[in-house]
XYZ file of C-alpha atoms in Angstrom:
682
model
C 61.675 -36.848 44.704
C 62.237 -37.906 41.064
C 60.990 -35.675 38.210
C 57.665 -37.074 36.930
C 57.508 -34.906 33.831
C 58.717 -36.398 30.554
C 60.655 -34.253 28.087
C 58.187 -32.702 25.588
C 59.970 -33.903 22.479
C 59.901 -37.458 23.796
C 56.149 -37.162 24.446
C 55.479 -35.934 20.911
C 57.589 -38.695 19.425
C 55.709 -41.303 21.449
C 52.306 -39.870 20.439
C 53.279 -39.893 16.778
C 54.443 -43.507 17.050
C 51.226 -44.597 18.745
C 49.105 -42.814 16.148
C 51.015 -44.518 13.343
C 50.429 -47.921 14.903
C 46.742 -47.174 15.485
C 47.039 -47.720 19.227
C 44.986 -46.013 21.911
C 46.548 -44.535 25.033
C 44.193 -44.997 27.937
C 46.453 -44.868 30.975
C 46.352 -41.044 31.352
C 44.073 -38.110 30.349
C 44.565 -36.628 26.888
C 47.033 -33.761 26.777
C 44.654 -31.264 25.149
C 47.015 -28.341 25.536
C 49.523 -30.071 23.289
C 49.254 -29.354 19.530
C 47.664 -32.507 18.098
C 47.288 -32.985 14.328
C 44.076 -34.497 12.917
C 43.784 -38.217 12.479
C 44.505 -40.104 9.327
C 42.113 -39.158 6.535
C 41.074 -35.851 8.116
C 41.429 -32.807 5.856
C 44.375 -30.607 6.613
C 44.120 -27.041 7.915
C 43.162 -24.314 5.505
C 44.406 -20.749 5.643
C 41.762 -18.454 4.183
C 42.014 -14.966 2.732
C 41.154 -13.527 6.134
C 43.599 -15.716 8.086
C 46.034 -13.442 9.943
C 48.012 -16.042 11.872
C 48.803 -19.750 11.422
C 49.857 -21.961 14.313
C 53.218 -23.519 13.354
C 54.291 -25.459 16.479
C 55.579 -24.945 20.020
C 58.573 -23.289 21.652
C 59.997 -23.558 25.146
C 58.103 -25.464 27.832
C 57.605 -28.750 29.682
C 54.928 -30.931 31.208
C 52.994 -30.144 34.416
C 51.490 -32.110 37.319
C 48.312 -30.538 38.669
C 44.554 -30.515 38.822
C 41.328 -28.572 38.417
C 38.221 -28.148 40.618
C 35.735 -31.017 40.609
C 32.872 -28.571 40.463
C 33.549 -26.962 43.798
C 33.492 -23.164 43.464
C 36.955 -21.631 43.275
C 38.082 -17.979 43.037
C 41.592 -17.502 41.615
C 41.565 -13.847 42.621
C 41.689 -14.975 46.285
C 45.285 -16.142 45.753
C 47.181 -19.339 45.052
C 46.178 -22.136 47.461
C 48.662 -22.856 50.273
C 49.764 -26.428 50.793
C 48.365 -26.238 54.313
C 44.902 -26.401 52.747
C 45.763 -29.553 50.807
C 44.177 -32.834 51.771
C 46.714 -34.659 49.642
C 48.714 -33.662 46.584
C 45.969 -31.159 45.581
C 43.658 -28.748 47.415
C 40.367 -30.057 48.727
C 37.740 -30.246 45.918
C 40.322 -30.693 43.109
C 40.869 -33.615 40.757
C 44.079 -34.575 39.009
C 44.850 -33.236 35.528
C 48.401 -33.554 34.216
C 49.524 -31.695 31.092
C 52.146 -33.122 28.758
C 53.224 -29.707 27.563
C 52.948 -26.197 28.929
C 54.853 -23.381 27.243
C 55.028 -21.053 24.285
C 53.229 -21.581 20.963
C 54.865 -20.466 17.736
C 52.962 -18.978 14.803
C 53.504 -17.030 11.602
C 51.566 -14.742 9.283
C 49.648 -16.446 6.480
C 52.386 -15.609 3.996
C 55.125 -16.655 6.466
C 56.786 -13.252 6.492
C 56.155 -12.514 10.188
C 56.467 -14.740 13.276
C 54.939 -14.535 16.741
C 55.139 -16.199 20.183
C 51.921 -16.922 22.082
C 50.502 -18.731 25.098
C 47.345 -20.802 25.473
C 44.389 -19.298 27.381
C 42.037 -22.243 26.858
C 43.208 -25.366 28.705
C 40.370 -27.672 27.642
C 40.658 -27.118 23.864
C 43.299 -28.412 21.488
C 45.116 -26.944 18.502
C 47.704 -28.119 16.004
C 49.993 -26.751 13.285
C 48.181 -25.219 10.353
C 45.131 -23.995 12.277
C 44.334 -20.424 11.235
C 43.567 -17.496 13.521
C 42.282 -13.951 13.414
C 42.682 -11.121 15.901
C 39.749 -10.875 18.301
C 38.671 -8.856 21.302
C 38.742 -9.971 24.913
C 34.944 -9.933 24.948
C 34.850 -12.208 21.921
C 37.256 -14.611 23.637
C 34.892 -15.073 26.634
C 37.859 -16.046 28.808
C 37.884 -14.925 32.472
C 40.581 -12.729 34.013
C 42.337 -11.897 30.723
C 43.466 -8.606 32.286
C 45.531 -10.545 34.854
C 46.908 -12.743 32.087
C 48.064 -9.637 30.234
C 49.745 -8.375 33.419
C 51.525 -11.722 33.748
C 52.866 -11.491 30.188
C 54.356 -8.030 30.638
C 56.659 -9.191 33.473
C 57.744 -12.650 32.313
C 59.369 -14.628 29.548
C 59.603 -13.992 26.624
C 58.637 -10.301 27.021
C 61.118 -10.055 29.939
C 63.951 -12.548 29.471
C 65.008 -14.465 32.603
C 61.655 -14.072 34.367
C 60.429 -15.631 36.558
C 63.820 -15.662 38.234
C 65.295 -18.689 39.997
C 64.331 -21.201 37.333
C 66.746 -23.229 35.262
C 66.261 -22.177 31.670
C 63.508 -20.908 29.365
C 61.679 -24.251 29.299
C 60.922 -23.987 33.018
C 60.185 -20.244 32.726
C 57.752 -20.800 29.845
C 56.071 -23.676 31.712
C 55.757 -21.580 34.891
C 54.219 -18.672 32.941
C 51.737 -21.028 31.253
C 50.811 -22.549 34.637
C 50.135 -19.050 36.039
C 48.000 -18.173 32.983
C 45.895 -21.350 33.364
C 45.444 -20.545 37.062
C 43.644 -17.307 36.056
C 41.736 -18.733 33.062
C 40.961 -22.352 34.089
C 41.540 -22.570 37.899
C 44.537 -24.860 37.260
C 46.654 -25.545 40.401
C 49.989 -27.422 40.494
C 50.420 -30.539 42.570
C 52.565 -30.088 45.730
C 55.063 -32.458 44.030
C 55.607 -30.223 40.938
C 58.941 -28.356 41.331
C 57.489 -25.243 39.627
C 54.747 -24.819 42.233
C 56.583 -22.283 44.368
C 57.606 -20.108 41.405
C 54.058 -20.132 40.071
C 52.556 -19.199 43.456
C 54.987 -16.265 43.776
C 54.218 -15.093 40.214
C 50.463 -15.183 40.830
C 50.824 -13.204 44.053
C 52.857 -10.517 42.250
C 50.294 -10.236 39.450
C 47.377 -9.951 41.873
C 49.224 -7.235 43.722
C 49.975 -5.315 40.497
C 46.394 -5.602 39.239
C 44.840 -6.304 35.908
C 45.570 -4.471 32.637
C 43.072 -2.974 30.196
C 42.676 -4.449 26.714
C 45.256 -3.254 24.181
C 44.005 -1.322 21.124
C 43.131 -3.521 18.174
C 44.335 -2.760 14.654
C 41.491 -1.987 12.241
C 41.347 -3.079 8.648
C 38.060 -3.855 6.921
C 36.279 -3.732 3.590
C 32.699 -2.510 3.442
C 30.484 -4.176 2.346
C 31.657 -7.726 2.799
C 29.444 -8.966 -0.058
C 27.871 -7.554 -3.210
C 26.129 -9.122 -6.189
C 25.480 -7.684 -9.604
C 24.610 -8.839 -13.118
C 27.579 -10.010 -15.123
C 29.175 -7.131 -16.980
C 28.262 -4.570 -14.320
C 30.541 -3.230 -11.617
C 30.231 -4.616 -8.092
C 30.849 -2.196 -5.274
C 32.166 0.171 -4.330
C 34.085 -1.586 -1.565
C 35.508 0.962 0.854
C 38.812 0.407 2.687
C 38.722 1.298 6.400
C 42.152 1.271 8.044
C 43.928 2.811 11.033
C 47.210 1.053 10.270
C 50.465 2.963 10.275
C 51.278 1.779 6.759
C 49.412 1.569 3.455
C 47.301 -1.432 2.566
C 47.939 -3.876 -0.264
C 44.913 -4.949 -2.321
C 44.475 -7.903 -4.654
C 41.489 -9.398 -6.482
C 40.672 -12.841 -7.777
C 38.045 -13.480 -10.460
C 37.593 -9.807 -11.382
C 39.483 -6.679 -12.312
C 39.798 -3.704 -9.953
C 39.169 -0.026 -10.622
C 38.602 3.113 -8.600
C 35.526 4.104 -10.642
C 32.324 2.320 -11.617
C 32.977 2.620 -15.352
C 36.407 0.967 -15.140
C 38.221 3.982 -16.599
C 40.749 4.072 -13.716
C 42.029 0.506 -13.346
C 43.867 -0.625 -10.229
C 46.800 -3.043 -10.533
C 47.254 -6.153 -8.424
C 49.088 -5.514 -5.100
C 48.376 -1.805 -5.402
C 48.949 0.276 -2.270
C 45.895 2.173 -1.041
C 44.975 4.155 2.041
C 42.021 4.581 4.339
C 38.797 5.515 2.539
C 39.798 4.190 -0.881
C 36.835 2.891 -2.915
C 37.366 -0.093 -5.184
C 35.055 -1.572 -7.833
C 35.186 -5.118 -9.200
C 34.133 -5.988 -12.729
C 33.665 -9.304 -14.534
C 32.445 -10.007 -18.053
C 30.919 -13.372 -17.177
C 28.950 -14.983 -14.400
C 30.920 -16.202 -11.404
C 32.365 -15.169 -8.057
C 35.239 -12.872 -7.177
C 37.107 -11.822 -4.034
C 38.825 -8.618 -3.008
C 41.544 -8.927 -0.336
C 43.305 -6.222 1.654
C 46.464 -6.861 3.693
C 48.356 -4.588 6.100
C 50.960 -4.751 8.842
C 50.799 -3.197 12.299
C 52.831 -3.301 15.503
C 50.651 -4.444 18.408
C 51.123 -4.836 22.162
C 51.276 -7.885 24.356
C 47.838 -9.191 25.262
C 46.277 -9.323 21.764
C 43.955 -12.348 21.546
C 43.780 -14.681 18.544
C 40.660 -16.732 17.807
C 40.105 -19.657 15.441
C 39.119 -18.462 11.931
C 36.853 -21.460 11.229
C 38.421 -22.237 7.873
C 39.512 -25.822 8.544
C 36.862 -28.383 7.509
C 35.752 -30.673 10.310
C 37.161 -28.462 13.056
C 34.474 -26.593 14.960
C 36.690 -24.934 17.557
C 40.353 -24.513 18.415
C 42.429 -23.323 21.323
C 42.404 -19.577 22.054
C 45.810 -17.890 22.068
C 47.277 -14.657 23.464
C 50.276 -12.749 22.116
C 53.250 -13.036 24.502
C 55.260 -10.065 23.230
C 54.932 -6.822 21.336
C 55.155 -7.769 17.653
C 54.539 -6.751 14.076
C 51.540 -8.709 12.906
C 49.624 -9.086 9.697
C 46.055 -7.718 9.438
C 43.755 -8.877 6.647
C 40.245 -8.263 5.319
C 38.256 -9.637 2.391
C 34.974 -9.053 0.559
C 33.164 -11.220 -1.950
C 31.368 -10.324 -5.163
C 28.969 -12.423 -7.177
C 28.478 -11.819 -10.905
C 25.249 -13.427 -12.050
C 23.126 -13.822 -15.128
C 20.381 -11.254 -14.512
C 16.892 -12.415 -13.631
C 13.520 -10.753 -14.062
C 10.193 -10.240 -12.307
C 6.892 -10.413 -14.215
C 4.203 -8.299 -12.566
C 0.598 -8.920 -13.684
C -1.998 -6.363 -12.563
C -5.660 -7.464 -12.635
C -8.496 -4.916 -12.258
C -11.795 -6.588 -11.359
C -14.939 -6.021 -9.296
C -18.437 -4.646 -9.900
C -17.088 -1.092 -10.123
C -13.981 -1.864 -12.215
C -13.211 1.044 -14.510
C -14.469 3.685 -12.094
C -11.250 3.816 -10.033
C -8.581 6.485 -10.293
C -4.895 6.162 -11.170
C -2.933 3.486 -9.273
C 0.776 2.803 -8.690
C 2.428 -0.592 -8.129
C 6.011 -0.576 -6.768
C 8.583 -3.367 -7.188
C 11.362 -3.132 -4.574
C 14.398 -5.413 -4.930
C 17.322 -5.561 -2.512
C 20.159 -5.176 -2.136
C 21.261 -2.229 -4.204
C 18.339 -1.875 -6.617
C 16.199 1.188 -7.235
C 12.450 0.818 -6.851
C 10.492 0.318 -10.090
C 7.141 2.162 -10.328
C 4.404 0.725 -12.536
C 1.660 3.281 -13.244
C -1.907 2.076 -13.879
C -4.079 4.684 -15.664
C -7.476 5.643 -14.241
C -10.398 3.601 -15.510
C -8.259 0.590 -16.456
C -9.892 -2.848 -16.510
C -8.761 -6.396 -17.178
C -5.131 -7.563 -16.965
C -1.895 -5.767 -17.814
C 1.628 -7.216 -17.537
C 5.049 -5.641 -16.983
C 8.373 -7.519 -16.985
C 11.230 -5.897 -15.056
C 14.563 -7.244 -16.301
C 18.208 -7.015 -15.287
C 17.708 -7.857 -11.602
C 20.679 -9.563 -9.916
C 19.872 -13.193 -9.140
C 19.387 -13.817 -5.464
C 17.823 -10.405 -4.951
C 14.855 -10.257 -2.604
C 11.891 -8.416 -4.107
C 8.574 -7.248 -2.694
C 5.530 -5.815 -4.490
C 3.300 -3.144 -2.968
C 0.571 -0.756 -4.164
C 0.843 2.548 -2.272
C -1.754 4.223 -4.543
C -4.757 1.965 -5.187
C -6.964 4.337 -7.191
C -9.656 4.407 -4.526
C -11.978 7.433 -4.700
C -14.929 8.613 -2.628
C -17.116 6.625 -5.035
C -15.174 3.329 -5.087
C -13.149 1.204 -2.672
C -10.184 -0.919 -3.821
C -8.890 -4.039 -2.054
C -5.422 -5.303 -3.046
C -4.147 -8.900 -3.023
C -0.573 -9.899 -3.968
C 0.100 -13.508 -4.996
C 2.484 -14.851 -3.858
C 2.612 -12.585 -0.832
C 5.783 -11.525 0.937
C 9.305 -11.722 -0.437
C 10.294 -13.043 -3.866
C 13.740 -14.448 -4.688
C 14.966 -13.690 -8.208
C 16.484 -16.792 -9.843
C 19.756 -16.830 -11.753
C 18.782 -16.077 -15.350
C 15.110 -16.869 -14.681
C 11.825 -15.072 -14.141
C 9.650 -15.004 -11.048
C 5.965 -14.123 -11.459
C 3.709 -12.148 -9.153
C 0.065 -11.094 -9.595
C -1.520 -7.997 -8.080
C -5.339 -8.132 -8.037
C -7.300 -4.924 -7.438
C -10.960 -5.576 -6.622
C -12.966 -2.380 -7.158
C -16.342 -2.067 -5.426
C -18.789 0.816 -5.361
C -19.113 2.889 -2.224
C -22.818 3.132 -1.434
C -24.594 6.357 -0.493
C -28.232 7.342 -0.197
C -30.940 9.854 -1.075
C -33.715 10.652 1.404
C -37.081 11.792 0.035
C -39.142 13.882 2.464
C -42.775 14.300 1.317
C -45.073 16.934 2.845
C -48.876 17.159 2.312
C -50.312 20.668 2.792
C -53.127 23.009 1.726
C -56.771 23.488 2.769
C -57.793 20.299 0.908
C -54.834 18.204 2.211
C -57.103 15.473 3.559
C -59.269 15.308 0.392
C -56.636 14.458 -2.271
C -56.682 11.289 -4.289
C -53.964 8.606 -4.463
C -50.546 9.972 -5.469
C -47.245 8.377 -6.510
C -43.657 9.681 -6.179
C -40.908 7.955 -8.214
C -37.157 7.965 -7.467
C -35.163 6.966 -10.551
C -31.378 6.415 -10.135
C -29.170 5.701 -13.144
C -28.567 2.007 -13.631
C -31.109 0.957 -11.004
C -34.809 0.140 -10.848
C -37.077 3.023 -9.892
C -38.342 3.196 -6.330
C -42.058 3.973 -5.877
C -43.399 5.962 -2.952
C -47.226 5.515 -2.936
C -49.329 8.091 -1.082
C -52.827 6.783 -0.242
C -55.820 9.064 -0.858
C -56.448 11.430 2.023
C -53.053 10.647 3.676
C -51.598 13.749 5.292
C -48.386 12.257 6.751
C -45.759 10.488 4.606
C -42.727 8.883 6.250
C -39.295 9.760 4.771
C -38.014 7.171 2.289
C -34.273 6.456 1.822
C -32.994 5.104 -1.500
C -29.509 3.503 -1.598
C -27.290 3.812 -4.690
C -23.576 3.982 -5.577
C -21.908 7.271 -4.722
C -21.971 9.640 -7.691
C -25.134 8.157 -9.221
C -27.646 10.745 -10.497
C -31.134 10.270 -9.054
C -34.266 12.065 -10.336
C -37.477 12.505 -8.322
C -40.815 12.890 -10.128
C -44.529 12.662 -9.216
C -46.417 11.191 -12.170
C -49.644 10.968 -10.121
C -50.154 14.031 -7.951
C -53.506 13.156 -6.276
C -55.647 15.733 -8.114
C -59.401 14.947 -8.431
C -62.506 16.687 -9.831
C -62.819 18.623 -6.601
C -59.166 18.961 -5.518
C -56.289 20.473 -7.458
C -52.610 19.651 -6.555
C -49.651 22.015 -6.697
C -46.365 19.978 -6.608
C -42.923 21.353 -5.762
C -39.781 19.098 -5.800
C -36.413 20.490 -4.669
C -34.086 19.430 -6.179
C -35.469 17.245 -8.899
C -32.060 15.683 -9.670
C -29.266 14.980 -7.165
C -25.938 13.092 -7.169
C -25.640 10.466 -4.428
C -23.019 11.716 -1.950
C -20.721 9.708 0.341
C -21.581 9.753 4.009
C -24.809 11.485 4.995
C -27.725 11.132 2.538
C -28.773 13.848 0.123
C -32.257 15.209 0.868
C -35.002 15.859 -1.694
C -38.094 17.743 -0.488
C -41.456 16.981 -2.160
C -44.360 19.307 -1.246
C -47.929 18.638 -2.419
C -50.327 21.509 -1.717
C -54.030 20.776 -2.379
C -56.763 23.374 -3.099
C -60.559 22.892 -3.533
C -61.743 23.265 -7.154
C -64.662 25.872 -7.258
C -68.036 24.629 -8.818
C -68.754 25.606 -12.503
C -70.996 28.735 -13.121
C -73.975 29.033 -15.733
C -73.256 31.721 -18.390
C -75.804 34.688 -18.603
C -77.306 35.463 -22.113
C -78.029 39.104 -23.022
C -80.202 39.712 -26.200
C -78.803 42.226 -28.661
C -80.719 44.334 -31.214
C -79.353 45.602 -34.472
C -81.135 48.736 -35.765
C -82.966 48.215 -39.069
C -81.613 49.810 -42.202
C -83.343 51.310 -45.185
C -83.719 48.642 -47.873
C -82.632 49.204 -51.443
C -85.283 49.820 -54.122
C -85.331 46.135 -54.919
C -85.852 44.272 -51.609
C -85.165 40.553 -51.122
C -88.124 38.362 -50.359
C -87.908 36.859 -46.844
C -90.048 34.197 -45.267
C -90.091 32.577 -41.841
C -90.819 28.851 -41.765
C -90.926 26.986 -38.439
C -89.275 23.597 -38.628
C -88.018 20.969 -36.291
C -85.329 19.658 -38.611
C -81.751 20.139 -37.367
C -79.845 23.008 -38.877
C -76.207 23.484 -39.708
C -75.478 26.230 -37.168
C -76.709 26.602 -33.573
C -76.633 30.109 -32.096
C -77.966 31.784 -28.993
C -81.129 33.960 -29.104
C -80.302 36.798 -31.508
C -82.036 39.161 -33.911
C -80.203 39.647 -37.167
C -80.566 42.516 -39.618
C -78.592 43.908 -42.516
C -78.063 47.191 -44.253
C -75.895 45.727 -46.997
C -76.950 46.334 -50.583
C -74.540 43.725 -51.979
C -75.560 40.441 -53.489
C -76.626 37.908 -50.828
C -75.202 34.378 -51.037
C -77.055 31.036 -51.006
C -79.864 30.185 -48.677
C -78.602 29.704 -45.079
C -80.295 27.861 -42.242
C -79.924 28.609 -38.513
C -81.137 26.518 -35.619
C -81.908 28.243 -32.339
C -84.493 28.277 -29.619
C -87.769 29.909 -30.762
C -86.434 32.332 -33.330
C -88.370 35.129 -35.022
C -86.965 36.659 -38.168
C -88.133 39.919 -39.681
C -88.490 40.264 -43.390
C -86.265 42.978 -44.706
C -84.956 44.195 -47.958
C -81.441 43.901 -46.534
C -79.335 40.789 -47.176
C -78.308 39.971 -43.520
C -80.936 38.783 -41.025
C -81.534 39.455 -37.372
C -82.409 36.515 -35.108
C -83.692 36.514 -31.514
C -83.514 33.310 -29.443
C -86.077 32.622 -26.756
C -87.014 28.897 -26.745
C -85.984 25.623 -28.437
C -88.102 26.254 -31.539
C -86.415 26.106 -34.916
C -87.046 28.937 -37.363
C -85.779 28.807 -40.930
C -85.009 32.100 -42.629
C -84.730 32.057 -46.406
C -83.322 35.062 -48.236
C -83.527 35.518 -51.983
C -80.821 37.780 -53.347
C -81.809 40.609 -55.712
C -79.901 43.034 -57.815
C -79.538 46.476 -56.231
C -80.908 49.530 -58.091
C -80.104 53.151 -58.021
C -81.719 54.786 -54.973
C -84.700 57.051 -55.470
C -84.094 60.672 -54.726
C -86.356 60.293 -51.724
C -84.412 57.272 -50.365
C -82.132 57.908 -47.395
C -78.544 58.304 -48.474
C -76.308 55.182 -48.281
C -79.216 52.938 -47.179
C -81.473 52.385 -50.207
C -84.467 52.834 -47.860
C -87.055 55.510 -48.652
C -87.106 58.071 -45.980
C -90.777 57.514 -45.426
C -90.294 53.843 -44.573
C -87.944 54.302 -41.610
C -90.657 54.919 -39.029
C -92.648 51.993 -40.419
C -89.678 49.644 -40.185
C -89.036 50.639 -36.595
C -92.659 50.044 -35.710
C -92.588 46.616 -37.387
C -89.474 45.576 -35.437
C -91.048 46.630 -32.175
C -94.198 44.648 -33.014
C -92.148 41.526 -33.711
C -90.396 41.760 -30.348
C -93.669 42.215 -28.519
C -95.145 39.270 -30.373
C -92.245 37.049 -29.415
C -92.641 38.079 -25.814
C -96.320 37.120 -25.874
C -95.732 33.901 -27.828
C -93.173 32.240 -25.564
C -95.156 32.298 -22.306
C -98.179 30.986 -24.164
C -96.241 28.003 -25.537
C -94.870 27.206 -22.069
C -98.438 27.179 -20.614
C -99.668 24.860 -23.342
C -96.731 22.511 -22.785
C -97.537 22.425 -19.087
C -101.176 21.509 -19.790
C -100.116 18.679 -22.100
C -97.918 17.204 -19.370
C-alpha cells in the first residue's frame, strides 16, 4: 500500500506558499499540531522577563493517519484497540483526523544559551516559533494521563536513542512516540493503514505494563512580593529571592537602582550574583515603573511541563509541551515596582447633635494599604464644629479606609458615626481624596422618681400642697397635692443623664388648724443612667392647738415715806385716749429725785393714790381712764423724826398704809356698782 504521508518539509513549504498567495486549503482538516505562524499583520511573539523557554521550530517526525472518538466514551488505559474491533480503517465510534506532523519540538532559553527537545501533549491546540513558555505543574496543565506520558519518554527517543526499535530512522521513532503520547492525552488512534500502528500499539502496551511515573520536582525561583508601589524618591521593597537552584541567581533591574538596604548605602550592581533569601530594594528619583528580574539555571528531569506564558498579543492559548530529555533549563522570576507622585487624604471631622460638646475623647484612624502604617487622628473631649487633617505622602493607588474605634460616647451621651464616602478610597497620583466623618452626639436620657407620702394625725385635714422638680436646663415639673389627699402617686421626671435635679415644696399644705412638717431626701440628685434615682418627700401634718387667754395678777408696791416737800397729785377721770395702755396696776414711788413732765396712762378703771413720791402706783380693773398728774418739787433735808432714806415722817407710815388699803377697798366696791348701773341702762 503506498505511503499516504507527505514529507514534513514539503508540507511546510506548501503551507507557506498558500499563505503567501492568500489561498484557503479546505480539502483536509487543519494540522493544528504543526507550528503555524500568525497571519499577515498579526503581532509577532513576545518573550517577556518571565519567559523561560521559546519555541524555535521542530525536529524529527512525520505525518500521521488516524482519528479520534466522535464523542463515544473511550478509555486509553484499557489498551490500544485491536484491528479486530475496527469497522473500517478506524475503531467503531472514531472519526478521521490526520496530522501533517508528529514529532519533536525544538526550543531554547529566552537568551538562546540553552536548548531543549519537547513533545506536544495538546493535540487540538497550535503553536509556532517565538511563542514563550514557563515551567508549570502537571495539575496546572490539566492534561490526562501525564504520568504515562512521562513513562513513555523515559524509554524512547530522544532520551533512549534507537527506541522504539524496528523503525527506520529518528523521524519514524519521533512520530511513533508522539502518536503514543497523543493516545494517552487525546485518545488518538492510528488508522490500520498507517505503517507505525504496530510499533505504537506495542509501545503503549509496554508503558501500561510499566505503570505511570510521579511528577518530577520543579525548580523554584521567585521574588516576593511580585509588586510594590511607593512615592518617588523612596525605596520599593524589599524583594526577597527564594531559590532552591544548585547555582547562584543573577539579578538585574530596569528603571531603578538596586541595593541591599532601604537607604541605598549598599548598592547592588547589574547582573550581580545572589543566593536564596537575599533582599533587594529598588529606588528611583522620579515617578515611573521599574522591574527586578532574577535568572537561574537548573538541571531538570524528563517530564517537566511547559505552559504558554501569555505574553504574545492576540494569542489566548498555545500548545502545551513536555520535556523529552533531562536538560539544563533556564528559570526566571520578576517583580514590578511603581514609583508615583504621592497623594493625600483630607479627613474632615464634624461634631454635631443636641449634646455636642459633652462627649469624651475620640480617635479616627486612616488605614491605607499596601505597606502604610495607620494614621491616628485624636479628637479632644468636648470638641464641637469641624476640624480637618490632611495626611500626605500616600502612594497613589493605595486603598484607604476611615474608621472611628473610639467615638467619645459616655454614659451621658451616645455618638453615631457616619463616613462619607463609605468604604474604600483610592488615592490618586499626586492628588487628594476627601472623606468626612460626622459624629452626631445625643444625650442619653435618665429619670428621677418622686415618691410623696402624707402622714400624721391631721393627714386628711391639710390644705393644697405643691411639690416642684427643677432640673437644670429644663422647665420645672409641678406635682400638685389636693387638700385632704392622703395618697400621692409616684411621679417620674425624664432628663439627660448627669443633669442635677432639685426637689422643693413651696406650698406645704399648712392651714390655721394644721401644721406641716416636710422632709425631702435628697433635695438634689444627679440623673443616673438606667434605673431612676428616687427622691422621697414626706409631709407630716399635726393639729394646731387653740390659743389660750392670758391671766392678769394685780401687783402692789408698798408705799414709801415721802420727803418733807411732797408733790401734789390729783386723779382726774377722762375718756380721752392716752399715750400708754397698761394692764391694771398700782404704782408708787419712794424716789426723792426730781420728777419729769406730766405723764398720762390709759387703763381700765384706774385709781391712783396721791403720794409725796415721784412714781405712781396704778391698779387696773375696768375700761375707765384715769389721769394722774404729778408736780415735781425740790427735795428738802429730812426731819430728824423722818424715817431714814425715805423722807417720810415715822408717824405717817401707819397712816399711809391705812390710806392705801382704803383705796383698794373703794376700788373693789366701785367696780361692781358701775357694772350694775351699766346693766340697768341696757
